[in-house]
Short mmCIF file of C-alpha atoms in Angstrom, two decimals:
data_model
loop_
_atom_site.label_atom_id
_atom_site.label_comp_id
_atom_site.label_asym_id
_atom_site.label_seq_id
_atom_site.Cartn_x
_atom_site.Cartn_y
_atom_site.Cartn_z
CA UNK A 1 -16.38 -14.25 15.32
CA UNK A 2 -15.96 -10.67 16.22
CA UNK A 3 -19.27 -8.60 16.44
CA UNK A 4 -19.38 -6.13 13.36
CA UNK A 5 -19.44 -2.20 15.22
CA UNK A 6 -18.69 1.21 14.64
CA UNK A 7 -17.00 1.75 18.10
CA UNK A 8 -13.75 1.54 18.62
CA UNK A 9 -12.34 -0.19 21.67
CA UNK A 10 -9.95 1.36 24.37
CA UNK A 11 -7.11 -0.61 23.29
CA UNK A 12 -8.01 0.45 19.51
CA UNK A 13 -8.26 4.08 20.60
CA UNK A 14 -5.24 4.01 22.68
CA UNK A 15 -3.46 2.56 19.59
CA UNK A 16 -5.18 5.23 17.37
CA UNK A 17 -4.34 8.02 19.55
CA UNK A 18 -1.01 7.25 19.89
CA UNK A 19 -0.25 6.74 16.08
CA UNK A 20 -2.21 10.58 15.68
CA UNK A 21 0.54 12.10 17.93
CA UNK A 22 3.35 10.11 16.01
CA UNK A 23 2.56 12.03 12.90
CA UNK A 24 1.40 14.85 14.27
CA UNK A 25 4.85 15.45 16.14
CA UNK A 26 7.47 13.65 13.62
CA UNK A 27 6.10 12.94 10.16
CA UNK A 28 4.30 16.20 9.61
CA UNK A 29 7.64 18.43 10.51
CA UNK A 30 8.82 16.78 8.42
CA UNK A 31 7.18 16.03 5.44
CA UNK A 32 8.21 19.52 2.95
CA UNK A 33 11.21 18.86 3.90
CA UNK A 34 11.22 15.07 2.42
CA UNK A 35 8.81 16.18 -0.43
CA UNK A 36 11.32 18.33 -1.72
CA UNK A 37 14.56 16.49 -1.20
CA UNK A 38 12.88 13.03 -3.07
CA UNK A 39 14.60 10.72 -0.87
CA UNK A 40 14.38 8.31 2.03
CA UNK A 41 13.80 9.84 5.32
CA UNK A 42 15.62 7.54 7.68
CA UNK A 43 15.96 9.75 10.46
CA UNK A 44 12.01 9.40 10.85
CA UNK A 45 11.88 5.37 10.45
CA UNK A 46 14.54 5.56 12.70
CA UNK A 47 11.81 7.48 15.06
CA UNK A 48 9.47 5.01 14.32
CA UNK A 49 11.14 2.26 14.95
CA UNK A 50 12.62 3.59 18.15
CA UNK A 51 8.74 3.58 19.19
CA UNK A 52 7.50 0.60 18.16
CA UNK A 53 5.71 1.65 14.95
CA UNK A 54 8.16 0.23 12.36
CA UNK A 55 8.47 -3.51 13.92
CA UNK A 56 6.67 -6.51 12.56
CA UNK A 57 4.81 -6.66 16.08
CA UNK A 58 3.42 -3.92 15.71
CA UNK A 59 2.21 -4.98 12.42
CA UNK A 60 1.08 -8.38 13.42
CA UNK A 61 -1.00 -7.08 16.52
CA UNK A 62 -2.54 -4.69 13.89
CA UNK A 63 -3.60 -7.51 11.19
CA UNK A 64 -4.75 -10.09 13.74
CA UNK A 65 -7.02 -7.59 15.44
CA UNK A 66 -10.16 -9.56 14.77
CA UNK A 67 -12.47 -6.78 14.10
CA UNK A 68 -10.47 -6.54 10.76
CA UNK A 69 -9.67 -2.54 11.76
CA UNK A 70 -6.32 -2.14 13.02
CA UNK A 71 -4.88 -1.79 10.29
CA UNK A 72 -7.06 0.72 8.24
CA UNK A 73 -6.95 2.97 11.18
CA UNK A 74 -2.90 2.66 11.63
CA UNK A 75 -2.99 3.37 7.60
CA UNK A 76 -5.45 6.21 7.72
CA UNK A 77 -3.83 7.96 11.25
CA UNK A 78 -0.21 7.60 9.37
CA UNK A 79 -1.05 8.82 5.84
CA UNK A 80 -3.16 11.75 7.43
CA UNK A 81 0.42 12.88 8.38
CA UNK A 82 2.61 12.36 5.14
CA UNK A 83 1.73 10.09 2.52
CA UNK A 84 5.13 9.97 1.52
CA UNK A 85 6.79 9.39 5.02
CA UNK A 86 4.25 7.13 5.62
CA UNK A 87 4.68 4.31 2.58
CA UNK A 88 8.50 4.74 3.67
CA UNK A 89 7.39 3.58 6.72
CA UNK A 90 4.66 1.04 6.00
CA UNK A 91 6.73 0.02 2.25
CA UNK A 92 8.60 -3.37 3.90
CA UNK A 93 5.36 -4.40 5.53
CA UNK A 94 4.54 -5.22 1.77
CA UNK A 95 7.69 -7.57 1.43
CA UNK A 96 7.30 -8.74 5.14
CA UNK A 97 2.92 -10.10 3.95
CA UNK A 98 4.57 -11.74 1.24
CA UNK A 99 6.84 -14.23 3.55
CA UNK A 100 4.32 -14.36 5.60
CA UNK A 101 2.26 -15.47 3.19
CA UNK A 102 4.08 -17.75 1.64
CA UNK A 103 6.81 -18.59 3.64
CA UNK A 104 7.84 -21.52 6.06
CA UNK A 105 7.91 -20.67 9.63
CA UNK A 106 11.93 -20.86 9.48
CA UNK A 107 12.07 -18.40 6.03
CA UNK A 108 9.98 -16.13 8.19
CA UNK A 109 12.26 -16.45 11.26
CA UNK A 110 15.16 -15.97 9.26
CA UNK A 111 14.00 -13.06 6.96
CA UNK A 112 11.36 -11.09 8.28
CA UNK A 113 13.70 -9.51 10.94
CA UNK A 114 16.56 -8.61 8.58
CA UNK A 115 13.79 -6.27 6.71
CA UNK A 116 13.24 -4.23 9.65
CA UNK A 117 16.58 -4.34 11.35
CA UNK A 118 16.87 -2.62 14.52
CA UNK A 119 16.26 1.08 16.25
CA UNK A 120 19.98 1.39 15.79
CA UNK A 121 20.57 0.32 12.55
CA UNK A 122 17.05 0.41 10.68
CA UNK A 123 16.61 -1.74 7.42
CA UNK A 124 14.08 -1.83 4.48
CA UNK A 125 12.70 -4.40 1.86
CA UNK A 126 11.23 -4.36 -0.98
CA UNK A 127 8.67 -6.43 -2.87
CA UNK A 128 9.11 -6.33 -6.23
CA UNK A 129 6.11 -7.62 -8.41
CA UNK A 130 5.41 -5.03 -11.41
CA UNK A 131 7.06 -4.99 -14.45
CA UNK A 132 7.43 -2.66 -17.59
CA UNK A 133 4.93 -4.53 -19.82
CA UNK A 134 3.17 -6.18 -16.65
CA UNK A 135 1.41 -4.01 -14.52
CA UNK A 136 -2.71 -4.90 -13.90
CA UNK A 137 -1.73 -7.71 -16.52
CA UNK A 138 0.20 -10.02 -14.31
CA UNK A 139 0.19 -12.77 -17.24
CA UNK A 140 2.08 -10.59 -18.79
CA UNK A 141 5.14 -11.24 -16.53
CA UNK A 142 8.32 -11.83 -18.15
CA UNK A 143 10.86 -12.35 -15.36
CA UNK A 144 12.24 -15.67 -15.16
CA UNK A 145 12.95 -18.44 -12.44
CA UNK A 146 15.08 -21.55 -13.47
CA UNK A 147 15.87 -24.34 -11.30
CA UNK A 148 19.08 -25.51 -11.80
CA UNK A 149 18.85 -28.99 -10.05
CA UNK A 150 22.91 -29.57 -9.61
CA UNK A 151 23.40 -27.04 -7.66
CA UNK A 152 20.27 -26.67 -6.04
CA UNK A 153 20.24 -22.45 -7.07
CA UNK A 154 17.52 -20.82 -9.06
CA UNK A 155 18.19 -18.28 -11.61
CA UNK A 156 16.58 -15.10 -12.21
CA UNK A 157 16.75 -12.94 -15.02
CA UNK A 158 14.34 -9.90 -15.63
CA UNK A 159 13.52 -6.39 -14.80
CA UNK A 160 10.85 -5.11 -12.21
CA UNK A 161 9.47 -1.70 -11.76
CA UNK A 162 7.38 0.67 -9.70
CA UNK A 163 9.59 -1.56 -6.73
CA UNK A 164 9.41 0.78 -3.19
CA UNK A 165 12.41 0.68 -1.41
CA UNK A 166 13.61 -0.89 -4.51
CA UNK A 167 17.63 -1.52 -4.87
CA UNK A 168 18.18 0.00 -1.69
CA UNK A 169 16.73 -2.73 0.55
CA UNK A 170 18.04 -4.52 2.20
CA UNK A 171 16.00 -7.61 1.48
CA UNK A 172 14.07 -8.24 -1.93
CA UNK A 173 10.64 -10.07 -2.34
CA UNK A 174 10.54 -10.78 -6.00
CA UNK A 175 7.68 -12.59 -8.29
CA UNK A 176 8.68 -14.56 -11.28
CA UNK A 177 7.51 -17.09 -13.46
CA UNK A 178 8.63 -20.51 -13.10
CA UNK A 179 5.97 -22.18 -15.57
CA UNK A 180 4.79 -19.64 -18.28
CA UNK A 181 1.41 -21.85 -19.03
CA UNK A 182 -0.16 -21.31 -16.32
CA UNK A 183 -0.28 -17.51 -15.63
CA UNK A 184 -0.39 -16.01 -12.16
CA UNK A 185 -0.60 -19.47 -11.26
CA UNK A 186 2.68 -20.25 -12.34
CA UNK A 187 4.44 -17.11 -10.60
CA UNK A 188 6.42 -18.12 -7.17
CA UNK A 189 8.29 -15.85 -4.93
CA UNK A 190 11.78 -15.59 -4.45
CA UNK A 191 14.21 -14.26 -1.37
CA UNK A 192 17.23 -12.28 -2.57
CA UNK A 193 19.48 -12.11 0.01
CA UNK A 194 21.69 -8.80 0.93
CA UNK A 195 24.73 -8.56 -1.39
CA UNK A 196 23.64 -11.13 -3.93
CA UNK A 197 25.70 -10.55 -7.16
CA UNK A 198 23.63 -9.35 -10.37
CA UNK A 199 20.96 -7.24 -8.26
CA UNK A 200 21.26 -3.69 -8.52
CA UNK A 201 19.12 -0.29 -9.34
CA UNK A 202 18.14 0.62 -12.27
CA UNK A 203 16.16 3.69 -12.88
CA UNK A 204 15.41 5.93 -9.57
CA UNK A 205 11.95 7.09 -10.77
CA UNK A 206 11.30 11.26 -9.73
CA UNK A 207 7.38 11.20 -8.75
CA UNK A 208 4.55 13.60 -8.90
CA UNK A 209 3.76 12.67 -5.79
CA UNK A 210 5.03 10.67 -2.36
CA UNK A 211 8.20 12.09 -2.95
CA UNK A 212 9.87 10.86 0.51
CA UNK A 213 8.99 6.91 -0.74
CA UNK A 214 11.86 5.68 -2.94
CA UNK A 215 10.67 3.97 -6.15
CA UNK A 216 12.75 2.19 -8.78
CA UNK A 217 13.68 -0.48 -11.02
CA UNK A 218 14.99 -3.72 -10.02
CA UNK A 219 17.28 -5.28 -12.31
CA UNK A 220 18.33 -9.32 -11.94
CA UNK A 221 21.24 -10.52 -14.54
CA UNK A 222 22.08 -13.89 -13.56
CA UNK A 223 21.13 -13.38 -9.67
CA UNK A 224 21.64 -17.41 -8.06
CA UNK A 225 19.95 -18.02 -4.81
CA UNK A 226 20.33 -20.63 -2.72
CA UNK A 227 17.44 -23.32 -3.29
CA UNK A 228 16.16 -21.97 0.29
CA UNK A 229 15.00 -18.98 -1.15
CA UNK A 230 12.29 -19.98 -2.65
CA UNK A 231 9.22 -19.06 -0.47
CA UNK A 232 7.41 -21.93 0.75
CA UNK A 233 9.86 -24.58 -0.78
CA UNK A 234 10.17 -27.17 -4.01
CA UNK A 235 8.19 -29.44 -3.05
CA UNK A 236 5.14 -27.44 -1.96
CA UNK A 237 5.73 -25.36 -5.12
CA UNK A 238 5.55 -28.72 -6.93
CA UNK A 239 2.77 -29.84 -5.98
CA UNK A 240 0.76 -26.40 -6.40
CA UNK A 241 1.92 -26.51 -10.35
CA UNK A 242 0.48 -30.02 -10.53
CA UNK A 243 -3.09 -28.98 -9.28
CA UNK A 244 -2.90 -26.14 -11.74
CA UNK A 245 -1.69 -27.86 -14.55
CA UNK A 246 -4.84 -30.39 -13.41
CA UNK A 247 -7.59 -27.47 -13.45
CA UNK A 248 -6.56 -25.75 -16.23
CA UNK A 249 -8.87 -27.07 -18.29
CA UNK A 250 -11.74 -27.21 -16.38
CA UNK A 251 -11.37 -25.16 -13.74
CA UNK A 252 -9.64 -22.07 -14.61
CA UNK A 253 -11.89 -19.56 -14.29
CA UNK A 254 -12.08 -20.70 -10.11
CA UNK A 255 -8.22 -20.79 -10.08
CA UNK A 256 -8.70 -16.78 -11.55
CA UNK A 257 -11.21 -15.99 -8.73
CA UNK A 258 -9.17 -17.91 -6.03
CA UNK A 259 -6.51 -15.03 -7.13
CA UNK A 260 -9.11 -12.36 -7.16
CA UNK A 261 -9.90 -12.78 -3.59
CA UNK A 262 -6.24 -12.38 -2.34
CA UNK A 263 -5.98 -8.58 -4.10
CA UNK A 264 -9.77 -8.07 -2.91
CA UNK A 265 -8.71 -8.63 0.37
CA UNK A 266 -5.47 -6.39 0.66
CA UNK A 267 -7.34 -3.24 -1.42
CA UNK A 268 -9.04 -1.70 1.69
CA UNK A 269 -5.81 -0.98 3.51
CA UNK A 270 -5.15 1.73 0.50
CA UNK A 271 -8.07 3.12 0.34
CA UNK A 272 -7.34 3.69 4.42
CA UNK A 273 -4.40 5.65 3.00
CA UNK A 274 -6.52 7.54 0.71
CA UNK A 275 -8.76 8.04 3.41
CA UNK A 276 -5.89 9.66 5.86
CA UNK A 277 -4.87 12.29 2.82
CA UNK A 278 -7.94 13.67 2.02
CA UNK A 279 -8.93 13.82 5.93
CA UNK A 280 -5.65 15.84 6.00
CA UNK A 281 -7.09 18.04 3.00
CA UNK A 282 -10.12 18.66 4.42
CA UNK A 283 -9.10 19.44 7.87
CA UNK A 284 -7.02 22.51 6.48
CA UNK A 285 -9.39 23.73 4.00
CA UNK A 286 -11.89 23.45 7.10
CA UNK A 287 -9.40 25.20 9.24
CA UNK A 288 -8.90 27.81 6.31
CA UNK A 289 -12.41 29.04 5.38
CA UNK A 290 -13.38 29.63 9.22
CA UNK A 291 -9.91 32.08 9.49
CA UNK A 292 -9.72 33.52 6.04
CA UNK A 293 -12.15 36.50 6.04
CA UNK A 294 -13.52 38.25 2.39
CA UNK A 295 -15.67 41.12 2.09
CA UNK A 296 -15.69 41.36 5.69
CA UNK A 297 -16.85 37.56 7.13
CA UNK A 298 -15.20 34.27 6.96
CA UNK A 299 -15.64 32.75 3.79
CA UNK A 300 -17.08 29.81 5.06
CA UNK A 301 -20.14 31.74 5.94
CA UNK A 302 -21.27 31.62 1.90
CA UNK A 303 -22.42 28.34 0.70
CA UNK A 304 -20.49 27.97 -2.38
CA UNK A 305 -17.88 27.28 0.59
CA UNK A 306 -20.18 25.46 2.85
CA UNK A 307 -21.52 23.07 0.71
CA UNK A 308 -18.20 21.68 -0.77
CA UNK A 309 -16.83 21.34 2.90
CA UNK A 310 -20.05 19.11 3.54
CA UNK A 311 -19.63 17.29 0.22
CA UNK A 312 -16.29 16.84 1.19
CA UNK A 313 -16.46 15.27 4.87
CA UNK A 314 -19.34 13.20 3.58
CA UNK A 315 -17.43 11.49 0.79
CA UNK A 316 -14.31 11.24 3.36
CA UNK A 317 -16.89 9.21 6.02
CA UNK A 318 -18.51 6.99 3.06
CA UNK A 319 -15.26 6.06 2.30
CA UNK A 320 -13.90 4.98 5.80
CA UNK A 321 -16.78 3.29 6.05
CA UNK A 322 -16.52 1.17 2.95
CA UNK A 323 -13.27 0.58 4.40
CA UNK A 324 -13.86 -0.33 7.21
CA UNK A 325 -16.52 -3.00 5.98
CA UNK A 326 -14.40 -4.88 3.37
CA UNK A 327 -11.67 -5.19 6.48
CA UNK A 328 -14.27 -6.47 9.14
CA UNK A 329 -15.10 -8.91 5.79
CA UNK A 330 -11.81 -10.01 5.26
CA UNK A 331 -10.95 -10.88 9.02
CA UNK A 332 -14.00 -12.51 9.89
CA UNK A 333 -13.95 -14.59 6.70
CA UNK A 334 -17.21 -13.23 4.95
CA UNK A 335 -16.66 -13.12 0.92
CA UNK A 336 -16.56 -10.65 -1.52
CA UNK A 337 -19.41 -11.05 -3.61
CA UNK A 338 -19.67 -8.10 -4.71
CA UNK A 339 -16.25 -6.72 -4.69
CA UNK A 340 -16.41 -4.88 -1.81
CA UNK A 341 -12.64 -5.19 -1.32
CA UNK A 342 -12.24 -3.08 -4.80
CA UNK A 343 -15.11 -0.98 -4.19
CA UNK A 344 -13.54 0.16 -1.04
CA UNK A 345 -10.26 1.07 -2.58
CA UNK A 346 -12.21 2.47 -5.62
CA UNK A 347 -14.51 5.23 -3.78
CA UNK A 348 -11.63 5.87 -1.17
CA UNK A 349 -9.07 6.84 -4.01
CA UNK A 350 -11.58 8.84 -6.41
CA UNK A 351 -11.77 10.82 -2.70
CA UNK A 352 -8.75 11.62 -2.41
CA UNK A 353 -8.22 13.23 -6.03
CA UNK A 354 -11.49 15.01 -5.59
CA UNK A 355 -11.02 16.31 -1.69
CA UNK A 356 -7.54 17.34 -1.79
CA UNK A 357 -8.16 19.26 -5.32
CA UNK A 358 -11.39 21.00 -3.54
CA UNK A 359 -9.25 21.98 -0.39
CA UNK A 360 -6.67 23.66 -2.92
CA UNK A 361 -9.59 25.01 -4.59
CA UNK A 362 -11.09 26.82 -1.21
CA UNK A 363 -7.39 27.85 -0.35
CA UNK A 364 -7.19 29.71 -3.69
CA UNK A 365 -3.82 31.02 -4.25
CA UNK A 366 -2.15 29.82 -1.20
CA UNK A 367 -3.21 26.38 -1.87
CA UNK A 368 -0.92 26.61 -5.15
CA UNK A 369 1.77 27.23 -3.20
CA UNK A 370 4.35 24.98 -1.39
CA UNK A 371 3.74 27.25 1.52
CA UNK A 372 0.72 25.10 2.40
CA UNK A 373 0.29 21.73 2.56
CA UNK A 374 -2.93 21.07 0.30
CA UNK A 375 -0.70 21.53 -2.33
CA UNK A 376 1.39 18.26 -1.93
CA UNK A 377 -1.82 16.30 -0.38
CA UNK A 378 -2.87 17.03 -4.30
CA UNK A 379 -0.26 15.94 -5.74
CA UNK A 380 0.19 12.73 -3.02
CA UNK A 381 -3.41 11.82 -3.49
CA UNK A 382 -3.11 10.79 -7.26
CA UNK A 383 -1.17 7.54 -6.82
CA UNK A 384 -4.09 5.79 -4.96
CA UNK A 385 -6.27 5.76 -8.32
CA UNK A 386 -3.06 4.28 -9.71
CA UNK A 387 -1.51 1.85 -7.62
CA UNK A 388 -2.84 -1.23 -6.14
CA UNK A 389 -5.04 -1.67 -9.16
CA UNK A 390 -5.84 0.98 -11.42
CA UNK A 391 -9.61 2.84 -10.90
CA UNK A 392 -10.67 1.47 -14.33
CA UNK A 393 -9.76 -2.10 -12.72
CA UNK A 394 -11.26 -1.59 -9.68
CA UNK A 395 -14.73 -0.84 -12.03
CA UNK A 396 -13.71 -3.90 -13.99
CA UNK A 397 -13.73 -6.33 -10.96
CA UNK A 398 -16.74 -4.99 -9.66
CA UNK A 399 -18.45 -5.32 -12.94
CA UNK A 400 -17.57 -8.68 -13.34
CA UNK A 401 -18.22 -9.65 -9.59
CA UNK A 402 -21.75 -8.10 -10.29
CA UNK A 403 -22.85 -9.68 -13.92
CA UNK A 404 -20.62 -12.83 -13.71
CA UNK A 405 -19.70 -11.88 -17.04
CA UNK A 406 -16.49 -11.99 -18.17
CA UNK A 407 -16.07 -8.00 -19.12
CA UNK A 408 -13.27 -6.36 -20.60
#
């Protein structure tokens, strides 16, 4: 079991160092340009992937790193370049966890490498979970997954939202219910393959924020997949309904925390994001205040400056270290007990919002303006309060996790 430490090693500062000059030199060029236009930038995956950046290996060496930090600090060196650009780049990774997740070792032969495709011909997927009326409440879900035994297909009908890289992937991950009694625990995951009939778009949603990182609906009329595409197969699907149907009486409150754990554990790599943007912020409003002279001296030389640079960079370091500790938990097994997973993503995000709207504060004027980049940082930085778990759920876990009461 790896040691817990604040040092990174040379292979993790290598890896760090190189991902800093990646969006240093390509994503932040880049990223007005991609803000405004609101759409894909596949010239820079296509960088990326050229690379080594957007590959599943690169991925995988990042999430088995057994000090549990790879990937905040890929997350955190990325997003400090474009938050946008970034989830277009990190966006199928989402899609590609959920085969691995769930899949068989042939399903994630077979699949994982049509999401990425190749330097030459790059490819995305999607993972499409969310839907109009089922957001934080995932019991909510209304999309539908019928077996239809003669021909061994399934059949989904139903509409997800809030999908990235959603209708133009190449590749869809999609959650839907199979038994409706049993809540999340009757959800499975389903492949749709490239082409299938009764996929398409539906509405192409135009953000406040991470404006390069396509988001839209996902619309499924009829859509028959082969019975193959079900992750992890019948039979293991099978037999995971019968042990729910089982504990649902007596043991569903453990089946609810057994669910609990898998978001707890995946929460820390946004706040990592968070943690890159208002870095980002803070850096230029640091930058800023030593070059911008009033009334003859910098005006980081009066403390209504100083002081909200220092408030700043201490928030931005108590979040990477929250971080950083509910990863090393996660990959060396230790549980969440008290949330730390949430609380992580919880601090990190209410960071962002705060840092990136002081940094436009200390920029004044020219931090209204599209002429510097605090502006869109601002405007990036409010999804991570959103997504992922809203900030009044991330409270709500944490309360719960604390008082063992079930609060609502």
């Amino acid at each position: 079991m790896a040691e817990f430490t604040l040092d990174l090693n040379d292979d993790q500062k290598q890896i760090r160092d190189w991902l800093h000059g990646f969006a240093a030199d390509v994503i932040r060029p880049a990223a007005a340009e991609w803000d405004e236009r609101e759409e894909t930038p596949w010239p820079v995956i296509q960088e990326a992937a050229k690379v080594g950046i957007y590959s599943l290996d690169f991925y995988a060496q990042q999430f088995f790193d057994p000090t549990g930090l790879g990937i905040p600090m890929a997350m955190e060196e990325l997003f400090w370049g474009d938050a946008g650009i970034a989830l277009s780049i990190v966006g199928t990774g989402l899609a590609a966890v959920g085969v691995l997740a769930n899949g068989t070792e042939e399903q994630i032969g077979t699949w994982i490498p049509q999401m990425y495709g190749d330097a030459d011909d790059v490819k995305v997927a999607a993972f499409c979970s969310s839907e109009p009326d089922a957001g934080s409440d995932v019991a909510a879900m209304r999309t539908r997954a019928v077996y239809d035994g003669a021909k061994d297909e399934w059949v989904l009908n139903g509409t997800k939202t809030w999908a990235t890289n959603g209708g133009i992937a190449h590749v869809h991950v999609v959650v839907a219910v199979v038994d409706g009694d049993l809540g999340s625990k009757g959800h499975a995951s389903f492949i749709i393959p490239p082409g299938t009939p009764g996929l398409s778009q539906g509405q192409k949603f135009k953000k406040h924020g991470i404006r390069a990182s396509h988001t839209a609906e996902v619309v499924l009329e009829d859509v028959r997949i082969p019975g193959h595409c079900l992750l992890g197969g019948k039979e293991k699907l099978d037999e995971r309904l019968a042990r729910a149907r089982e504990r649902a009486a007596s043991g569903g409150e453990r089946v609810r925390n057994a669910a609990m754990a898998t978001f707890e554990a995946s929460r820390p790599a946004v706040g990592a994001m968070a943690v890159g943007t208002a870095r980002a912020a803070y850096e230029v409003a640091l930058d800023y205040a030593r070059t911008r002279s009033q009334f003859g001296r910098p005006i980081i030389d009066n403390q209504g400056i100083a002081f909200q640079l220092a408030d700043m960079r201490t928030r931005i370091d108590a979040s990477r270290l929250l971080v950083w500790r509910a990863s090393w938990m996660a990959a060396t097994g230790k549980p969440f007990t008290s949330a730390e997973g949430s609380m992580s993503k919880l601090y990190a995000s209410e960071t962002a919002k705060k840092v990136t709207a002081q940094a436009v504060q200390i920029l004044g004027g020219n931090g209204f303006t599209r002429e510097y980049p605090v502006e869109r940082m601002h405007r990036d930085a409010a999804i991570y309060t959103i997504f992922e778990g809203t900030s009044e759920i991330q409270r709500l876990v944490i309360a719960r996790a604390l008082s063992g009461m079930p609060i609502r």
